[in-house]
Amino acid sequence: MHPPPTARAKLALDLSNSRAIENLLQDVVTSIHHTSERARFASRNTVPDIETHLDQDLVVLAELEEQLPEVGSQIRDIRNVYDRGRDKARDLMASLEWLNTPVSQRLRTIIFTSNAPVSKKWKVAVRTVFALIFCACMWIAWITLRGAVRAHRQRLVWGERLMS
């Protein structure tokens, strides 16, 4: 006795589906097997290498951690030396600019301003000499002016007969 054609078609379809499922399961089992082999290989070879490298890196990090304060102090020392050098270069440039300034400009700066790059003793000395010379010039100008006024009042002639 043969099953009816619809049952036969259904049976053929179910058989085809079960073969497809079997093929898919076979592919999954093969894939799991390959993944398992790769995982075993990695756990036997790669993981110990990674652990070895990790241990070496931890040792290096520990050494670097010990050296870090020393390196930090060396960097601070270098920064301090650099800053002192920059300040000294700035001072030397200011001194060079001062020395390249004409003497008349230097004297004006010393006498009339407070920002001249010279010592207080030098400022006092130059300002005192300036005050003495200024007073002497004013005294001579006063004497000259008095003589000119006197000559004008007395109607003295200038030129051939100068007053003595």
mmCIF file of N, CA and C in Angstrom, residues 33-133:
data_model
loop_
_atom_site.group_PDB
_atom_site.id
_atom_site.type_symbol
_atom_site.label_atom_id
_atom_site.label_comp_id
_atom_site.label_asym_id
_atom_site.label_seq_id
_atom_site.Cartn_x
_atom_site.Cartn_y
_atom_site.Cartn_z
ATOM 1 N N HIS A 33 34.436 22.795 15.504
ATOM 2 C CA HIS A 33 35.671 22.013 15.611
ATOM 3 C C HIS A 33 36.890 22.878 15.248
ATOM 4 N N HIS A 34 36.782 23.635 14.133
ATOM 5 C CA HIS A 34 37.891 24.522 13.739
ATOM 6 C C HIS A 34 38.124 25.612 14.788
ATOM 7 N N THR A 35 37.036 26.190 15.292
ATOM 8 C CA THR A 35 37.163 27.228 16.319
ATOM 9 C C THR A 35 37.783 26.648 17.579
ATOM 10 N N SER A 36 37.385 25.435 17.915
ATOM 11 C CA SER A 36 37.948 24.768 19.083
ATOM 12 C C SER A 36 39.439 24.515 18.897
ATOM 13 N N GLU A 37 39.825 24.073 17.686
ATOM 14 C CA GLU A 37 41.259 23.853 17.416
ATOM 15 C C GLU A 37 42.037 25.160 17.501
ATOM 16 N N ARG A 38 41.479 26.216 16.944
ATOM 17 C CA ARG A 38 42.165 27.517 17.019
ATOM 18 C C ARG A 38 42.261 27.999 18.466
ATOM 19 N N ALA A 39 41.219 27.791 19.240
ATOM 20 C CA ALA A 39 41.244 28.193 20.645
ATOM 21 C C ALA A 39 42.283 27.388 21.409
ATOM 22 N N ARG A 40 42.350 26.058 21.132
ATOM 23 C CA ARG A 40 43.376 25.239 21.790
ATOM 24 C C ARG A 40 44.772 25.705 21.389
ATOM 25 N N PHE A 41 44.974 25.990 20.089
ATOM 26 C CA PHE A 41 46.285 26.464 19.622
ATOM 27 C C PHE A 41 46.640 27.787 20.300
ATOM 28 N N ALA A 42 45.660 28.686 20.374
ATOM 29 C CA ALA A 42 45.901 29.979 21.011
ATOM 30 C C ALA A 42 46.212 29.803 22.485
ATOM 31 N N SER A 43 45.471 28.902 23.149
ATOM 32 C CA SER A 43 45.722 28.724 24.579
ATOM 33 C C SER A 43 47.063 28.045 24.822
ATOM 34 N N ARG A 44 47.519 27.213 23.871
ATOM 35 C CA ARG A 44 48.823 26.561 24.036
ATOM 36 C C ARG A 44 49.976 27.475 23.634
ATOM 37 N N ASN A 45 49.814 28.274 22.588
ATOM 38 C CA ASN A 45 50.938 29.050 22.044
ATOM 39 C C ASN A 45 50.814 30.551 22.310
ATOM 40 N N THR A 46 49.724 31.143 21.906
ATOM 41 C CA THR A 46 49.590 32.600 21.947
ATOM 42 C C THR A 46 49.434 33.114 23.371
ATOM 43 N N VAL A 47 48.603 32.486 24.166
ATOM 44 C CA VAL A 47 48.362 32.960 25.536
ATOM 45 C C VAL A 47 49.643 32.943 26.364
ATOM 46 N N PRO A 48 50.464 31.864 26.312
ATOM 47 C CA PRO A 48 51.721 31.935 27.069
ATOM 48 C C PRO A 48 52.645 33.048 26.567
ATOM 49 N N ASP A 49 52.663 33.262 25.229
ATOM 50 C CA ASP A 49 53.474 34.365 24.694
ATOM 51 C C ASP A 49 52.960 35.703 25.210
ATOM 52 N N ILE A 50 51.648 35.847 25.206
ATOM 53 C CA ILE A 50 51.064 37.095 25.704
ATOM 54 C C ILE A 50 51.380 37.265 27.184
ATOM 55 N N GLU A 51 51.273 36.202 27.956
ATOM 56 C CA GLU A 51 51.590 36.286 29.384
ATOM 57 C C GLU A 51 53.055 36.627 29.596
ATOM 58 N N THR A 52 53.946 36.025 28.776
ATOM 59 C CA THR A 52 55.378 36.330 28.885
ATOM 60 C C THR A 52 55.633 37.803 28.578
ATOM 61 N N HIS A 53 55.051 38.278 27.469
ATOM 62 C CA HIS A 53 55.229 39.689 27.101
ATOM 63 C C HIS A 53 54.619 40.609 28.153
ATOM 64 N N LEU A 54 53.485 40.216 28.693
ATOM 65 C CA LEU A 54 52.851 41.020 29.733
ATOM 66 C C LEU A 54 53.732 41.101 30.975
ATOM 67 N N ASP A 55 54.319 39.971 31.367
ATOM 68 C CA ASP A 55 55.230 39.977 32.516
ATOM 69 C C ASP A 55 56.433 40.873 32.248
ATOM 70 N N GLN A 56 56.995 40.768 31.025
ATOM 71 C CA GLN A 56 58.146 41.616 30.677
ATOM 72 C C GLN A 56 57.742 43.091 30.694
ATOM 73 N N ASP A 57 56.576 43.382 30.153
ATOM 74 C CA ASP A 57 56.110 44.770 30.137
ATOM 75 C C ASP A 57 55.862 45.291 31.548
ATOM 76 N N LEU A 58 55.357 44.444 32.427
ATOM 77 C CA LEU A 58 55.152 44.863 33.818
ATOM 78 C C LEU A 58 56.482 45.150 34.509
ATOM 79 N N VAL A 59 57.512 44.342 34.197
ATOM 80 C CA VAL A 59 58.843 44.592 34.766
ATOM 81 C C VAL A 59 59.372 45.935 34.264
ATOM 82 N N VAL A 60 59.222 46.182 32.953
ATOM 83 C CA VAL A 60 59.685 47.454 32.380
ATOM 84 C C VAL A 60 58.917 48.620 32.996
ATOM 85 N N LEU A 61 57.607 48.465 33.155
ATOM 86 C CA LEU A 61 56.813 49.528 33.778
ATOM 87 C C LEU A 61 57.249 49.788 35.217
ATOM 88 N N ALA A 62 57.578 48.735 35.942
ATOM 89 C CA ALA A 62 58.054 48.916 37.319
ATOM 90 C C ALA A 62 59.372 49.687 37.325
ATOM 91 N N GLU A 63 60.272 49.351 36.379
ATOM 92 C CA GLU A 63 61.548 50.081 36.292
ATOM 93 C C GLU A 63 61.305 51.545 35.940
ATOM 94 N N LEU A 64 60.400 51.779 34.991
ATOM 95 C CA LEU A 64 60.090 53.159 34.611
ATOM 96 C C LEU A 64 59.457 53.922 35.767
ATOM 97 N N GLU A 65 58.629 53.242 36.551
ATOM 98 C CA GLU A 65 58.011 53.889 37.705
ATOM 99 C C GLU A 65 59.068 54.294 38.725
ATOM 100 N N GLU A 66 60.101 53.465 38.876
ATOM 101 C CA GLU A 66 61.184 53.808 39.799
ATOM 102 C C GLU A 66 62.000 54.980 39.271
ATOM 103 N N GLN A 67 62.153 55.061 37.953
ATOM 104 C CA GLN A 67 62.982 56.111 37.354
ATOM 105 C C GLN A 67 62.221 57.414 37.165
ATOM 106 N N LEU A 68 60.911 57.372 37.221
ATOM 107 C CA LEU A 68 60.101 58.551 36.936
ATOM 108 C C LEU A 68 60.413 59.750 37.835
ATOM 109 N N PRO A 69 60.538 59.617 39.152
ATOM 110 C CA PRO A 69 60.875 60.796 39.969
ATOM 111 C C PRO A 69 62.232 61.393 39.590
ATOM 112 N N GLU A 70 63.197 60.533 39.290
ATOM 113 C CA GLU A 70 64.522 61.036 38.901
ATOM 114 C C GLU A 70 64.435 61.793 37.581
ATOM 115 N N VAL A 71 63.697 61.239 36.632
ATOM 116 C CA VAL A 71 63.536 61.914 35.342
ATOM 117 C C VAL A 71 62.806 63.239 35.536
ATOM 118 N N GLY A 72 61.789 63.246 36.405
ATOM 119 C CA GLY A 72 61.065 64.488 36.682
ATOM 120 C C GLY A 72 61.972 65.552 37.277
ATOM 121 N N SER A 73 62.846 65.159 38.204
ATOM 122 C CA SER A 73 63.771 66.143 38.791
ATOM 123 C C SER A 73 64.778 66.614 37.752
ATOM 124 N N GLN A 74 65.214 65.720 36.867
ATOM 125 C CA GLN A 74 66.130 66.134 35.802
ATOM 126 C C GLN A 74 65.451 67.128 34.866
ATOM 127 N N ILE A 75 64.187 66.890 34.568
ATOM 128 C CA ILE A 75 63.454 67.824 33.702
ATOM 129 C C ILE A 75 63.318 69.176 34.387
ATOM 130 N N ARG A 76 63.022 69.181 35.693
ATOM 131 C CA ARG A 76 62.934 70.456 36.423
ATOM 132 C C ARG A 76 64.277 71.174 36.416
ATOM 133 N N ASP A 77 65.375 70.420 36.616
ATOM 134 C CA ASP A 77 66.704 71.033 36.594
ATOM 135 C C ASP A 77 66.994 71.638 35.229
ATOM 136 N N ILE A 78 66.656 70.899 34.175
ATOM 137 C CA ILE A 78 66.884 71.404 32.817
ATOM 138 C C ILE A 78 66.057 72.663 32.585
ATOM 139 N N ARG A 79 64.799 72.662 33.050
ATOM 140 C CA ARG A 79 63.940 73.834 32.879
ATOM 141 C C ARG A 79 64.516 75.031 33.636
ATOM 142 N N ASN A 80 65.025 74.796 34.859
ATOM 143 C CA ASN A 80 65.617 75.892 35.638
ATOM 144 C C ASN A 80 66.854 76.445 34.952
ATOM 145 N N VAL A 81 67.710 75.555 34.439
ATOM 146 C CA VAL A 81 68.913 76.008 33.733
ATOM 147 C C VAL A 81 68.518 76.798 32.493
ATOM 148 N N TYR A 82 67.523 76.309 31.766
ATOM 149 C CA TYR A 82 67.055 77.000 30.567
ATOM 150 C C TYR A 82 66.520 78.387 30.924
ATOM 151 N N ASP A 83 65.719 78.466 31.995
ATOM 152 C CA ASP A 83 65.164 79.759 32.407
ATOM 153 C C ASP A 83 66.266 80.729 32.822
ATOM 154 N N ARG A 84 67.252 80.220 33.588
ATOM 155 C CA ARG A 84 68.368 81.094 33.981
ATOM 156 C C ARG A 84 69.151 81.557 32.757
ATOM 157 N N GLY A 85 69.371 80.660 31.809
ATOM 158 C CA GLY A 85 70.078 81.035 30.582
ATOM 159 C C GLY A 85 69.315 82.076 29.788
ATOM 160 N N ARG A 86 67.992 81.910 29.704
ATOM 161 C CA ARG A 86 67.176 82.882 28.978
ATOM 162 C C ARG A 86 67.229 84.240 29.677
ATOM 163 N N ASP A 87 67.144 84.241 31.026
ATOM 164 C CA ASP A 87 67.217 85.501 31.767
ATOM 165 C C ASP A 87 68.576 86.161 31.587
ATOM 166 N N LYS A 88 69.638 85.359 31.624
ATOM 167 C CA LYS A 88 70.977 85.912 31.441
ATOM 168 C C LYS A 88 71.131 86.483 30.033
ATOM 169 N N ALA A 89 70.608 85.776 29.032
ATOM 170 C CA ALA A 89 70.675 86.283 27.657
ATOM 171 C C ALA A 89 69.903 87.593 27.533
ATOM 172 N N ARG A 90 68.744 87.673 28.207
ATOM 173 C CA ARG A 90 67.958 88.906 28.173
ATOM 174 C C ARG A 90 68.745 90.050 28.826
ATOM 175 N N ASP A 91 69.400 89.761 29.969
ATOM 176 C CA ASP A 91 70.207 90.784 30.641
ATOM 177 C C ASP A 91 71.380 91.221 29.770
ATOM 178 N N LEU A 92 72.027 90.253 29.123
ATOM 179 C CA LEU A 92 73.154 90.593 28.253
ATOM 180 C C LEU A 92 72.700 91.436 27.065
ATOM 181 N N MET A 93 71.528 91.132 26.511
ATOM 182 C CA MET A 93 71.005 91.936 25.398
ATOM 183 C C MET A 93 70.706 93.359 25.866
ATOM 184 N N ALA A 94 70.143 93.494 27.068
ATOM 185 C CA ALA A 94 69.860 94.833 27.599
ATOM 186 C C ALA A 94 71.164 95.598 27.826
ATOM 187 N N SER A 95 72.182 94.909 28.349
ATOM 188 C CA SER A 95 73.480 95.562 28.559
ATOM 189 C C SER A 95 74.097 95.974 27.237
ATOM 190 N N LEU A 96 73.982 95.108 26.234
ATOM 191 C CA LEU A 96 74.540 95.425 24.917
ATOM 192 C C LEU A 96 73.813 96.610 24.295
ATOM 193 N N GLU A 97 72.489 96.641 24.429
ATOM 194 C CA GLU A 97 71.736 97.790 23.915
ATOM 195 C C GLU A 97 72.146 99.068 24.644
ATOM 196 N N TRP A 98 72.361 98.982 25.960
ATOM 197 C CA TRP A 98 72.779 100.151 26.737
ATOM 198 C C TRP A 98 74.152 100.632 26.278
ATOM 199 N N LEU A 99 75.060 99.678 26.050
ATOM 200 C CA LEU A 99 76.407 100.062 25.622
ATOM 201 C C LEU A 99 76.423 100.604 24.197
ATOM 202 N N ASN A 100 75.472 100.205 23.366
ATOM 203 C CA ASN A 100 75.402 100.714 21.994
ATOM 204 C C ASN A 100 74.660 102.044 21.909
ATOM 205 N N THR A 101 74.086 102.496 23.016
ATOM 206 C CA THR A 101 73.395 103.784 23.047
ATOM 207 C C THR A 101 74.440 104.901 23.062
ATOM 208 N N PRO A 102 74.225 105.966 22.294
ATOM 209 C CA PRO A 102 75.183 107.089 22.319
ATOM 210 C C PRO A 102 75.321 107.669 23.734
ATOM 211 N N VAL A 103 76.496 108.240 24.012
ATOM 212 C CA VAL A 103 76.792 108.758 25.352
ATOM 213 C C VAL A 103 75.798 109.843 25.751
ATOM 214 N N SER A 104 75.451 110.726 24.823
ATOM 215 C CA SER A 104 74.510 111.800 25.167
ATOM 216 C C SER A 104 73.155 111.219 25.580
ATOM 217 N N GLN A 105 72.707 110.210 24.868
ATOM 218 C CA GLN A 105 71.435 109.568 25.231
ATOM 219 C C GLN A 105 71.546 108.866 26.581
ATOM 220 N N ARG A 106 72.684 108.231 26.836
ATOM 221 C CA ARG A 106 72.886 107.575 28.135
ATOM 222 C C ARG A 106 72.836 108.594 29.267
ATOM 223 N N LEU A 107 73.534 109.735 29.068
ATOM 224 C CA LEU A 107 73.543 110.769 30.110
ATOM 225 C C LEU A 107 72.138 111.311 30.347
ATOM 226 N N ARG A 108 71.381 111.559 29.260
ATOM 227 C CA ARG A 108 70.001 112.020 29.419
ATOM 228 C C ARG A 108 69.172 111.007 30.201
ATOM 229 N N THR A 109 69.364 109.729 29.895
ATOM 230 C CA THR A 109 68.611 108.686 30.589
ATOM 231 C C THR A 109 68.979 108.645 32.066
ATOM 232 N N ILE A 110 70.275 108.750 32.366
ATOM 233 C CA ILE A 110 70.720 108.706 33.766
ATOM 234 C C ILE A 110 70.211 109.917 34.539
ATOM 235 N N ILE A 111 70.280 111.098 33.924
ATOM 236 C CA ILE A 111 69.938 112.331 34.636
ATOM 237 C C ILE A 111 68.429 112.494 34.805
ATOM 238 N N PHE A 112 67.672 112.245 33.754
ATOM 239 C CA PHE A 112 66.256 112.615 33.768
ATOM 240 C C PHE A 112 65.270 111.460 33.977
ATOM 241 N N THR A 113 65.742 110.222 34.019
ATOM 242 C CA THR A 113 64.805 109.108 34.237
ATOM 243 C C THR A 113 65.288 108.246 35.396
ATOM 244 N N SER A 114 64.395 107.411 35.878
ATOM 245 C CA SER A 114 64.764 106.532 36.993
ATOM 246 C C SER A 114 65.053 105.107 36.530
ATOM 247 N N ASN A 115 64.940 104.838 35.234
ATOM 248 C CA ASN A 115 65.100 103.463 34.761
ATOM 249 C C ASN A 115 66.429 103.215 34.050
ATOM 250 N N ALA A 116 67.451 103.989 34.352
ATOM 251 C CA ALA A 116 68.767 103.760 33.756
ATOM 252 C C ALA A 116 69.415 102.546 34.417
ATOM 253 N N PRO A 117 70.011 101.667 33.615
ATOM 254 C CA PRO A 117 70.599 100.442 34.188
ATOM 255 C C PRO A 117 71.997 100.669 34.760
ATOM 256 N N VAL A 118 72.118 101.611 35.697
ATOM 257 C CA VAL A 118 73.393 101.872 36.371
ATOM 258 C C VAL A 118 73.128 101.899 37.875
ATOM 259 N N SER A 119 74.205 101.857 38.651
ATOM 260 C CA SER A 119 74.053 101.824 40.108
ATOM 261 C C SER A 119 73.592 103.185 40.632
ATOM 262 N N LYS A 120 73.065 103.182 41.845
ATOM 263 C CA LYS A 120 72.587 104.427 42.456
ATOM 264 C C LYS A 120 73.736 105.409 42.675
ATOM 265 N N LYS A 121 74.914 104.888 43.032
ATOM 266 C CA LYS A 121 76.074 105.768 43.232
ATOM 267 C C LYS A 121 76.411 106.498 41.939
ATOM 268 N N TRP A 122 76.370 105.762 40.822
ATOM 269 C CA TRP A 122 76.696 106.367 39.527
ATOM 270 C C TRP A 122 75.638 107.413 39.161
ATOM 271 N N LYS A 123 74.370 107.126 39.439
ATOM 272 C CA LYS A 123 73.306 108.094 39.161
ATOM 273 C C LYS A 123 73.511 109.362 39.983
ATOM 274 N N VAL A 124 73.827 109.190 41.271
ATOM 275 C CA VAL A 124 74.041 110.353 42.142
ATOM 276 C C VAL A 124 75.223 111.171 41.643
ATOM 277 N N ALA A 125 76.300 110.506 41.268
ATOM 278 C CA ALA A 125 77.494 111.218 40.801
ATOM 279 C C ALA A 125 77.193 112.002 39.525
ATOM 280 N N VAL A 126 76.554 111.368 38.544
ATOM 281 C CA VAL A 126 76.266 112.046 37.272
ATOM 282 C C VAL A 126 75.279 113.189 37.499
ATOM 283 N N ARG A 127 74.260 112.971 38.323
ATOM 284 C CA ARG A 127 73.283 114.032 38.575
ATOM 285 C C ARG A 127 73.910 115.199 39.336
ATOM 286 N N THR A 128 74.854 114.911 40.247
ATOM 287 C CA THR A 128 75.551 115.980 40.975
ATOM 288 C C THR A 128 76.419 116.798 40.028
ATOM 289 N N VAL A 129 77.171 116.111 39.166
ATOM 290 C CA VAL A 129 78.004 116.830 38.185
ATOM 291 C C VAL A 129 77.119 117.667 37.278
ATOM 292 N N PHE A 130 75.989 117.105 36.844
ATOM 293 C CA PHE A 130 75.069 117.860 35.990
ATOM 294 C C PHE A 130 74.557 119.100 36.725
ATOM 295 N N ALA A 131 74.181 118.941 37.992
ATOM 296 C CA ALA A 131 73.668 120.080 38.759
ATOM 297 C C ALA A 131 74.737 121.158 38.910
ATOM 298 N N LEU A 132 75.982 120.753 39.179
ATOM 299 C CA LEU A 132 77.068 121.738 39.308
ATOM 300 C C LEU A 132 77.309 122.465 37.991
ATOM 301 N N ILE A 133 77.362 121.710 36.891
ATOM 302 C CA ILE A 133 77.585 122.335 35.578
ATOM 303 C C ILE A 133 76.408 123.239 35.224
#
